[in-house]
Amino acid sequence: MSREARELVGLPAASGIAIGPAYVLRRERLVIPEFLLEPDEVEPEVARLAAAFEQTRARLEEIRSGLEPSGLVREVFEAQFLFLQDRALLSGTERSIREEFRNAEWALQRQFARIEEMFQAVSDPYIRERSSDVRLVVRRVLEALMGREPEGLANAPVGVVVVAEELSPADVAQITEGRVAGLVTEAGSRTSHVAIIARSLEIPAVVGAGVGLARSVADGLTVVLDGRSGRVLIDPEPDSIAEYEKRRADQAALLEQLLRYVHLPAETRDGFELRLLANVDLMEEIPSALRYGAQGIGLYRTEFMFMNRSDLPDEEEQFSEYRKLAEAIAPHGAVVRTLDLGGDKVTSGLSLPEEPNPALGLRGVRFSIAHPEIFRTQLRALCRASACGRLKLLLPMISGLAELDFALAELERVRAELSAEGTAFDPKLEVGVMIETPAAAMIADLIAPSVDFLSIGTNDLLQYTLAVDRANEHVAYLYEPLHPANLRLVQRVSQAARRAGISIGMCGEMAGDPLFIWVLMALGLDELSMTSSSIPMLKKMLRDSTLKEARGLLWELFELRGAREIHRRVEARMMRRFPREFEGLLPAG
Ligand code: PEP
Ligand code: MG
């Protein structure tokens, strides 16, 4: 038999290496029958449709009964249930049967096409993505109408790598018991449900691996996937499998060893302490953040609460979310960032204006200035929740003092309101500013005296400083965290914070890269906030280092002229000092 060894690269969705036989969820194309009805066949056809809906509902109910009573998988699953109950789907189909005298399968397919068109017209990518959820629900109803067994993962053997065109929340709900080694889907993005759930369940996953994959992979062929690099190997040579098995074993051994450090202080051999915190977008990530030894949450992005829906969360809902956050992370604290919609983060709950350059437009605090009522509601909820645990407030995308003054004045106003009502809040709630624009970095000395802490957001700071769109793959090679301009800006901000006697942190992706740990500690940062799975490695490296040697390296870097040169110097030094750590981290050749 000829081998079909091949390699492709998709979007990394959940890190980790999976190796196992392919279990292909090959959804056969349903050939939708079309036939005309006699007038007396119409009502029986409507009844047949209702019965298929009922049968689908009962099947989904069965899956639901096996799920945890709360949690992300359940929430996502409930949403799928709602699609089934959506009147537009059922009554629109009934209407088609009655008015066009066509069979139920044809009418349902046609109604779905209309709904899908509406989804595609929405600018929010999250909402657009949901049309695939509806498609999978519709497919289940069609299968019921045509007397077919639904294809699913309920019988997937242990240890397989699931390969599918796309996976619905109902599919994913069936793999929550750790049976599946990994997931590869043709479609999807980092915000698709399968990606979100895979991350929270820590199942290695690659999405967006390319159309046609599921049809071209035979069941049982070995699949290797690296959820960190997005690489997928189909039926690789034994040498490659052995190499990835070794890599996986090394990573597991390294993680086991690293986890022994998580309860020890994040301190260098010469007594320098750095706080290591977690960036969290979903409540479900908190248990793993604590397991990895996070000393708190350094960035909670509230826009996710606004993105997954078509309405806005009110004060009560936000209050309850922030309170849950404070309670879940106690005795540590959480930094809650006010809404940073705009740029690449959009929602359909608000009609945002079309902008030619959204990254340079109405985003972050600028959006809050344009919609003070939304900002005030969020501030009220946050202040109230601050009475229930240790919360701090962080302002995104500040580019000048007027924006900061606006936000502080609004906060003062909210505090006065709450006092007058006799509502509890923490009067010492700390306020910080994200340093994400070169302007904010240059005036950090003017900002620092008015706030309690600064947090450098390198994801944006780099894009604005280097004029490189953070999401544009054509210029990704220019996105250099060790660019001398960035090093100088970070140093400047850190010195401004030090002079004002306030804390300085970093919460962009740069903070979680082990390559940069010496540079960042030498630049004077007090805390780093990152994807929580990076924390154990950083802590181990920190505990094996001295601040003195890190400073020595930084001085060398200021002598060098270009980002590449600096990168090479840092990489060489770190690999020499931490060979084992970097061996396990480098993606396979
Ligand atoms: C940043 O810009 O570095 C940051 C942490 O914010 P976000 O990635 O949410 O824009
Ligand atoms: Mg940002």
Coordinates of C-alpha atoms in Angstrom, one line a residue, residues 40-552:
D40 CA -53.7 16.6 1.2
E41 CA -50.0 15.6 1.9
V42 CA -49.1 19.1 3.2
E43 CA -50.2 18.8 6.8
P44 CA -48.8 15.3 7.3
E45 CA -45.5 16.7 5.9
V46 CA -45.6 19.5 8.5
A47 CA -46.2 16.9 11.2
R48 CA -43.2 14.8 9.9
L49 CA -41.1 17.9 10.2
A50 CA -42.2 18.6 13.7
A51 CA -41.5 15.0 14.7
A52 CA -37.9 15.3 13.3
F53 CA -37.4 18.4 15.3
E54 CA -38.7 16.6 18.4
Q55 CA -36.4 13.6 17.7
T56 CA -33.4 15.8 17.4
R57 CA -34.3 17.7 20.5
A58 CA -34.6 14.4 22.4
R59 CA -31.2 13.2 21.1
L60 CA -29.5 16.5 22.1
E61 CA -31.2 16.3 25.5
E62 CA -29.6 12.9 25.9
I63 CA -26.2 14.3 25.3
R64 CA -26.9 17.2 27.6
S65 CA -27.9 15.0 30.5
G66 CA -24.3 13.6 30.4
L67 CA -22.7 17.0 30.8
E68 CA -21.5 18.8 33.9
P69 CA -24.3 21.1 35.2
S70 CA -22.3 24.2 34.4
G71 CA -19.2 25.1 32.5
L72 CA -18.1 26.2 29.1
V73 CA -19.1 23.0 27.2
R74 CA -22.6 23.2 28.7
E75 CA -22.9 26.9 27.9
V76 CA -21.9 26.4 24.3
F77 CA -24.1 23.3 24.0
E78 CA -27.1 25.3 25.4
A79 CA -26.6 27.8 22.6
Q80 CA -27.0 25.0 20.1
F81 CA -30.2 24.0 21.7
L82 CA -31.5 27.5 21.3
F83 CA -31.0 27.3 17.5
L84 CA -33.2 24.2 17.5
Q85 CA -35.9 26.1 19.3
D86 CA -35.6 29.1 17.1
R87 CA -38.9 29.9 15.5
A88 CA -37.4 31.2 12.4
L89 CA -36.0 27.8 11.6
L90 CA -39.1 25.7 12.3
S91 CA -41.9 28.1 11.3
G92 CA -40.0 29.4 8.2
T93 CA -39.7 25.8 7.0
E94 CA -43.4 25.0 7.8
R95 CA -44.3 28.0 5.7
S96 CA -42.2 26.8 2.8
I97 CA -43.9 23.4 2.9
R98 CA -47.4 25.0 2.9
E99 CA -46.8 27.7 0.4
E100 CA -44.5 25.9 -2.1
F101 CA -45.9 22.4 -1.7
R102 CA -42.4 20.9 -1.2
N103 CA -41.1 18.2 1.0
A104 CA -39.7 18.9 4.5
E105 CA -36.0 18.2 3.7
W106 CA -36.0 20.6 0.8
A107 CA -37.9 23.3 2.7
L108 CA -35.6 23.0 5.7
Q109 CA -32.5 23.3 3.5
R110 CA -33.9 26.3 1.8
Q111 CA -34.8 28.0 5.1
F112 CA -31.3 27.4 6.4
A113 CA -29.8 29.0 3.3
R114 CA -31.8 32.1 4.1
I115 CA -30.6 32.2 7.7
E116 CA -27.0 31.6 6.7
E117 CA -27.2 34.5 4.3
M118 CA -28.3 36.7 7.3
F119 CA -25.4 35.4 9.4
Q120 CA -22.9 36.1 6.7
A121 CA -24.0 39.7 6.4
V122 CA -23.0 40.4 10.1
S123 CA -19.6 41.9 10.5
D124 CA -18.9 40.3 13.9
P125 CA -16.7 37.2 13.1
Y126 CA -17.9 35.5 16.2
I127 CA -21.5 35.7 15.1
R128 CA -20.6 34.7 11.5
E129 CA -18.9 31.7 12.9
R130 CA -22.2 30.6 14.6
S131 CA -23.8 29.9 11.3
S132 CA -21.7 26.7 11.3
D133 CA -23.4 25.8 14.6
V134 CA -26.8 26.2 13.0
R135 CA -25.7 24.2 10.0
L136 CA -24.8 21.2 12.2
V137 CA -28.2 21.4 14.0
V138 CA -30.0 21.5 10.7
R139 CA -28.0 18.5 9.6
R140 CA -29.2 16.6 12.6
V141 CA -32.8 17.4 11.7
L142 CA -32.2 16.4 8.1
E143 CA -30.7 13.1 9.3
A144 CA -33.8 12.5 11.4
L145 CA -36.1 13.3 8.4
M146 CA -34.1 10.9 6.2
G147 CA -34.0 8.1 8.8
R148 CA -30.2 8.3 9.2
E149 CA -28.2 7.7 12.3
P150 CA -26.4 10.9 13.2
E151 CA -22.6 10.7 12.8
G152 CA -20.9 11.7 15.9
L153 CA -18.0 11.0 18.3
A154 CA -19.9 9.0 20.9
N155 CA -18.2 5.8 19.8
A156 CA -14.7 7.3 19.2
P157 CA -12.2 4.8 20.6
V158 CA -9.7 6.0 23.2
G159 CA -6.6 7.8 22.1
V160 CA -7.7 8.8 18.5
V161 CA -7.0 12.0 16.8
V162 CA -10.3 13.3 15.5
V163 CA -10.2 14.7 11.9
A164 CA -13.3 16.6 10.8
E165 CA -14.5 19.3 8.4
E166 CA -16.0 21.0 11.5
L167 CA -17.1 20.0 14.9
S168 CA -20.3 21.2 16.6
P169 CA -20.6 21.8 20.3
A170 CA -22.7 18.6 20.4
D171 CA -19.7 16.7 18.9
V172 CA -17.3 18.3 21.3
A173 CA -19.6 17.5 24.3
Q174 CA -19.1 13.9 23.5
I175 CA -15.4 14.0 23.9
T176 CA -15.1 15.7 27.2
E177 CA -13.9 12.6 29.1
G178 CA -10.4 12.7 27.9
R179 CA -10.9 9.9 25.4
V180 CA -9.6 11.9 22.4
A181 CA -5.9 12.6 22.0
G182 CA -6.3 15.6 19.7
L183 CA -8.5 17.4 17.2
V184 CA -7.9 18.7 13.7
T185 CA -10.5 20.5 11.7
E186 CA -10.6 21.9 8.2
A187 CA -12.5 25.0 9.2
G188 CA -12.4 27.3 12.2
S189 CA -10.4 30.1 13.8
R190 CA -9.0 30.7 17.2
T191 CA -12.4 32.0 18.4
S192 CA -14.4 29.0 17.1
H193 CA -16.0 27.0 19.8
V194 CA -14.0 23.9 19.2
A195 CA -10.8 26.0 19.7
I196 CA -12.1 27.6 22.9
I197 CA -13.2 24.3 24.4
A198 CA -10.0 22.5 23.3
R199 CA -8.0 25.1 25.2
S200 CA -10.1 24.9 28.3
L201 CA -10.0 21.1 28.2
E202 CA -6.3 21.1 27.3
I203 CA -6.8 18.9 24.3
P204 CA -4.1 19.6 21.6
A205 CA -5.9 21.1 18.6
V206 CA -5.2 22.6 15.2
V207 CA -8.1 24.3 13.3
G208 CA -8.3 25.8 9.8
A209 CA -6.1 23.0 8.4
G210 CA -7.6 23.3 4.9
V211 CA -10.6 22.2 2.9
G212 CA -10.7 18.6 1.8
L213 CA -8.6 17.2 4.6
A214 CA -11.3 15.0 6.2
R215 CA -12.1 13.4 2.8
S216 CA -8.5 12.6 2.1
V217 CA -7.5 10.9 5.3
A218 CA -8.3 7.3 5.9
D219 CA -9.4 6.1 9.3
G220 CA -6.6 4.6 11.3
L221 CA -3.8 6.4 9.5
T222 CA -1.4 7.8 12.1
V223 CA -1.8 11.6 12.6
V224 CA 0.6 13.7 14.5
L225 CA -0.4 17.2 15.5
D226 CA 1.5 19.9 17.2
G227 CA -1.0 22.4 18.7
R228 CA 1.7 24.9 19.3
S229 CA 3.0 25.3 15.8
G230 CA -0.2 24.2 14.0
R231 CA 1.7 21.5 12.2
V232 CA -0.2 18.3 11.2
L233 CA 1.5 15.2 9.8
I234 CA -0.6 12.6 8.1
D235 CA 0.9 9.0 8.0
P236 CA 4.4 10.2 8.7
E237 CA 7.5 8.1 8.4
P238 CA 8.4 6.1 11.5
D239 CA 11.4 8.4 12.1
S240 CA 9.1 11.5 12.4
I241 CA 6.7 9.6 14.7
A242 CA 9.6 8.6 16.9
E243 CA 10.8 12.2 16.9
Y244 CA 7.5 13.6 17.9
E245 CA 7.0 10.8 20.5
K246 CA 10.3 11.8 22.0
R247 CA 9.3 15.5 21.9
R248 CA 6.0 14.7 23.6
A249 CA 7.7 12.6 26.3
D250 CA 10.3 15.3 26.8
Q251 CA 7.6 18.0 27.2
A252 CA 5.6 15.8 29.6
A253 CA 8.7 15.1 31.7
L254 CA 9.6 18.7 31.6
L255 CA 6.2 19.8 32.6
E256 CA 6.1 17.3 35.4
Q257 CA 9.4 18.6 36.7
L258 CA 8.3 22.2 36.2
L259 CA 5.1 21.7 38.1
R260 CA 7.2 20.9 41.2
Y261 CA 8.3 24.5 41.2
V262 CA 4.9 26.1 41.0
H263 CA 4.5 26.6 44.7
L264 CA 8.0 28.0 45.2
P265 CA 8.6 31.8 44.9
A266 CA 9.4 33.2 41.5
E267 CA 12.8 34.5 42.6
T268 CA 16.3 34.6 41.2
R269 CA 19.3 33.1 43.0
D270 CA 20.3 36.6 44.0
G271 CA 16.9 37.4 45.5
F272 CA 15.1 39.3 42.8
E273 CA 11.4 38.6 42.8
L274 CA 9.1 38.8 39.7
R275 CA 5.4 38.2 40.0
L276 CA 4.1 35.8 37.4
L277 CA 0.4 36.2 36.5
A278 CA -2.1 34.7 34.1
N279 CA -3.9 36.4 31.1
V280 CA -7.4 35.0 31.2
D281 CA -10.3 35.6 28.7
L282 CA -12.7 33.0 30.1
M283 CA -13.6 32.0 33.6
E284 CA -13.0 28.3 32.7
E285 CA -9.2 29.1 32.5
I286 CA -8.9 30.0 36.1
P287 CA -8.4 26.4 37.6
S288 CA -5.5 25.7 35.2
A289 CA -4.0 29.2 35.9
L290 CA -3.9 28.2 39.6
R291 CA -2.5 24.8 38.8
Y292 CA 0.3 26.4 36.9
G293 CA 1.1 28.6 39.8
A294 CA -0.3 32.0 38.7
Q295 CA 0.0 34.5 41.5
G296 CA -3.2 36.2 40.2
I297 CA -4.7 37.4 37.0
G298 CA -2.7 40.2 35.3
L299 CA -5.2 40.7 32.5
Y300 CA -8.8 39.8 32.3
R301 CA -10.1 41.0 28.9
T302 CA -13.8 42.0 29.4
E303 CA -14.5 42.4 25.7
F304 CA -15.1 38.6 25.5
M305 CA -18.2 39.1 27.6
F306 CA -19.5 41.5 25.0
M307 CA -18.4 39.6 21.9
N308 CA -20.4 36.4 22.2
R309 CA -23.8 37.9 21.8
S310 CA -26.1 40.3 20.1
D311 CA -27.1 42.4 23.2
L312 CA -25.0 44.1 25.9
P313 CA -24.4 42.7 29.3
D314 CA -26.1 44.9 31.9
E315 CA -24.7 46.0 35.3
E316 CA -26.0 43.0 37.2
E317 CA -24.6 40.5 34.8
Q318 CA -21.2 42.2 34.7
F319 CA -21.2 42.6 38.5
S320 CA -21.9 38.9 38.9
E321 CA -19.1 38.0 36.4
Y322 CA -16.5 40.2 38.1
R323 CA -17.5 38.9 41.5
K324 CA -17.1 35.3 40.3
L325 CA -13.7 36.2 39.0
A326 CA -12.6 37.8 42.2
E327 CA -13.9 34.8 44.2
A328 CA -12.4 32.2 41.9
I329 CA -8.9 33.7 42.0
A330 CA -8.9 34.5 45.8
P331 CA -6.7 35.0 47.8
H332 CA -4.9 36.4 44.8
G333 CA -6.2 39.4 42.8
A334 CA -7.3 40.1 39.3
V335 CA -6.7 43.0 37.0
V336 CA -9.9 43.7 35.0
R337 CA -9.4 45.7 31.9
T338 CA -12.3 47.9 30.8
L339 CA -13.8 47.3 27.4
D340 CA -11.3 47.2 24.5
L341 CA -13.6 46.7 21.5
G342 CA -12.7 48.0 18.1
G343 CA -9.6 47.1 16.0
D344 CA -9.8 43.3 15.5
K345 CA -12.3 42.9 18.3
V346 CA -15.8 43.5 17.2
T347 CA -19.3 42.8 18.5
S348 CA -22.8 42.8 17.0
G349 CA -24.2 44.0 20.3
L350 CA -23.2 47.5 19.2
S351 CA -23.4 49.2 15.9
L352 CA -19.7 50.2 15.5
P353 CA -19.0 52.6 12.6
E354 CA -17.2 51.2 9.6
E355 CA -13.7 52.6 9.8
P356 CA -11.0 52.7 7.2
N357 CA -8.3 51.9 9.8
P358 CA -9.9 50.3 12.8
A359 CA -6.6 49.8 14.6
L360 CA -6.2 53.5 14.5
G361 CA -9.8 54.3 15.2
L362 CA -12.5 54.2 17.9
R363 CA -11.1 51.5 20.1
G364 CA -10.3 51.0 23.8
V365 CA -10.8 54.1 25.9
R366 CA -11.8 56.1 22.9
F367 CA -14.8 53.9 22.5
S368 CA -15.6 54.4 26.2
I369 CA -15.4 58.2 25.6
A370 CA -17.8 57.9 22.7
H371 CA -20.2 55.7 24.7
P372 CA -19.9 57.0 28.3
E373 CA -23.1 55.2 29.4
I374 CA -21.5 51.8 28.5
F375 CA -18.3 52.8 30.3
R376 CA -20.2 53.9 33.4
T377 CA -22.2 50.7 33.6
Q378 CA -19.0 48.8 33.5
L379 CA -17.3 51.0 36.2
R380 CA -20.3 50.6 38.5
A381 CA -20.2 46.8 38.1
L382 CA -16.5 46.7 38.7
C383 CA -16.5 49.0 41.7
R384 CA -19.3 46.9 43.3
A385 CA -17.5 43.7 42.6
S386 CA -14.3 45.2 44.2
A387 CA -16.1 44.9 47.6
C388 CA -16.1 41.1 47.1
G389 CA -12.4 40.4 46.4
R390 CA -9.1 41.9 45.2
L391 CA -9.8 43.6 41.9
K392 CA -7.8 46.3 40.0
L393 CA -9.0 48.3 37.1
L394 CA -7.0 48.7 33.9
L395 CA -7.6 51.3 31.1
P396 CA -6.8 50.2 27.5
M397 CA -5.4 52.2 24.6
I398 CA -4.6 55.5 26.4
S399 CA -2.8 57.8 24.1
G400 CA -2.9 61.1 26.0
L401 CA -3.7 62.6 29.4
A402 CA -7.1 63.9 28.4
E403 CA -8.3 60.3 28.0
L404 CA -6.9 59.3 31.3
D405 CA -8.5 62.4 32.9
F406 CA -11.9 61.4 31.4
A407 CA -11.7 57.9 32.8
L408 CA -10.6 59.0 36.2
A409 CA -13.4 61.6 36.4
E410 CA -16.0 59.0 35.4
L411 CA -14.6 56.7 38.0
E412 CA -14.9 59.5 40.6
R413 CA -18.4 60.1 39.6
V414 CA -19.4 56.5 39.9
R415 CA -17.8 56.2 43.3
A416 CA -19.7 59.3 44.5
E417 CA -22.9 57.7 43.2
L418 CA -22.3 54.4 44.9
S419 CA -21.4 56.2 48.2
A420 CA -24.6 58.2 48.0
E421 CA -26.6 55.0 47.5
G422 CA -24.9 53.3 50.3
T423 CA -23.6 50.6 47.9
A424 CA -20.4 48.8 49.0
F425 CA -17.2 49.2 46.9
D426 CA -13.4 49.2 47.6
P427 CA -12.5 52.8 48.0
K428 CA -8.8 51.9 47.4
L429 CA -9.5 50.1 44.1
E430 CA -6.2 50.5 42.2
V431 CA -6.3 52.0 38.7
G432 CA -3.7 51.3 36.0
V433 CA -3.0 52.3 32.5
M434 CA -2.1 50.0 29.6
I435 CA 1.0 51.3 27.7
E436 CA 0.1 50.2 24.2
T437 CA 0.8 53.3 22.1
P438 CA 4.2 54.9 21.5
A439 CA 2.6 58.2 22.8
A440 CA 1.7 56.6 26.1
A441 CA 5.2 55.2 26.4
M442 CA 6.8 58.6 25.7
I443 CA 4.6 60.3 28.3
A444 CA 4.7 57.5 30.9
D445 CA 6.4 60.0 33.3
L446 CA 3.3 62.2 33.0
I447 CA 0.8 59.3 33.4
A448 CA 2.5 57.5 36.2
P449 CA 1.9 60.1 39.0
S450 CA -1.9 59.8 38.5
V451 CA -2.2 56.0 38.7
D452 CA -1.3 53.0 40.8
F453 CA 0.4 50.8 38.1
L454 CA 1.3 50.6 34.5
S455 CA 1.0 47.5 32.3
I456 CA 2.8 47.3 28.9
G457 CA 0.7 45.8 26.1
T458 CA 3.4 44.7 23.6
N459 CA 0.9 43.2 21.2
D460 CA -0.2 46.7 20.3
L461 CA 2.8 48.7 21.3
L462 CA 4.9 46.7 18.8
Q463 CA 2.3 47.1 16.0
Y464 CA 2.1 50.9 16.5
T465 CA 5.9 51.4 17.1
L466 CA 7.1 49.3 14.2
A467 CA 4.1 50.1 11.9
V468 CA 3.4 46.4 11.5
D469 CA -0.2 45.2 11.6
R470 CA -0.2 42.5 14.3
A471 CA -2.5 40.3 12.3
N472 CA -0.9 40.7 8.8
E473 CA 1.2 37.6 7.9
H474 CA 2.9 39.5 5.0
V475 CA 4.8 41.8 7.5
A476 CA 5.0 39.3 10.4
Y477 CA 8.7 39.0 9.9
L478 CA 9.1 42.7 11.0
Y479 CA 7.2 42.1 14.2
E480 CA 10.3 42.0 16.4
P481 CA 9.9 42.2 20.2
L482 CA 13.6 42.7 20.6
H483 CA 13.7 45.7 18.2
P484 CA 15.9 48.4 19.7
A485 CA 12.9 50.8 19.6
N486 CA 10.8 48.5 21.7
L487 CA 13.6 47.9 24.2
R488 CA 14.1 51.6 24.6
L489 CA 10.4 52.3 25.1
V490 CA 10.0 49.5 27.7
Q491 CA 13.1 50.8 29.5
R492 CA 11.7 54.4 29.5
V493 CA 8.3 53.2 30.8
S494 CA 9.9 51.1 33.5
Q495 CA 12.0 54.0 34.7
A496 CA 9.0 56.4 34.8
A497 CA 7.1 53.9 36.9
R498 CA 10.1 53.4 39.2
R499 CA 10.5 57.2 39.7
A500 CA 6.8 57.5 40.6
G501 CA 7.1 54.6 43.0
I502 CA 4.4 52.5 41.2
S503 CA 4.4 48.9 39.9
I504 CA 5.2 48.1 36.2
G505 CA 4.0 45.0 34.5
M506 CA 3.8 43.6 31.0
C507 CA 0.8 41.6 29.7
G508 CA 1.5 41.3 25.9
E509 CA 2.6 38.0 24.4
M510 CA 6.2 39.1 24.8
A511 CA 5.9 38.6 28.6
G512 CA 5.3 34.8 28.3
D513 CA 8.1 34.0 25.9
P514 CA 10.9 32.2 27.8
L515 CA 13.4 33.7 25.4
F516 CA 12.8 37.2 26.7
I517 CA 12.7 36.5 30.5
W518 CA 16.3 37.9 31.2
V519 CA 15.7 41.0 29.0
L520 CA 12.4 41.8 30.8
M521 CA 13.8 41.3 34.3
A522 CA 16.8 43.4 33.5
L523 CA 14.5 46.1 32.0
G524 CA 13.0 46.4 35.5
L525 CA 9.6 44.8 35.2
D526 CA 7.9 43.8 38.4
E527 CA 5.3 41.5 37.0
L528 CA 4.7 39.5 33.8
S529 CA 1.2 38.3 32.8
M530 CA 0.9 35.5 30.2
T531 CA -0.9 32.4 29.0
S532 CA -0.9 30.4 32.2
S533 CA 0.8 27.3 30.7
S534 CA 4.0 29.4 30.2
I535 CA 4.3 30.2 33.9
P536 CA 6.0 27.0 35.1
M537 CA 8.8 27.3 32.6
L538 CA 9.4 30.9 33.3
K539 CA 9.5 30.3 37.0
K540 CA 12.0 27.5 36.7
M541 CA 14.3 29.7 34.5
L542 CA 14.0 32.6 36.9
R543 CA 14.9 30.4 39.8
D544 CA 18.0 29.2 37.9
S545 CA 19.1 32.8 37.0
T546 CA 20.6 35.8 38.6
L547 CA 19.6 39.4 38.0
K548 CA 23.2 40.2 37.6
E549 CA 23.7 38.0 34.5
A550 CA 20.4 39.2 33.0
R551 CA 21.6 42.8 33.4
G552 CA 24.9 41.9 31.8

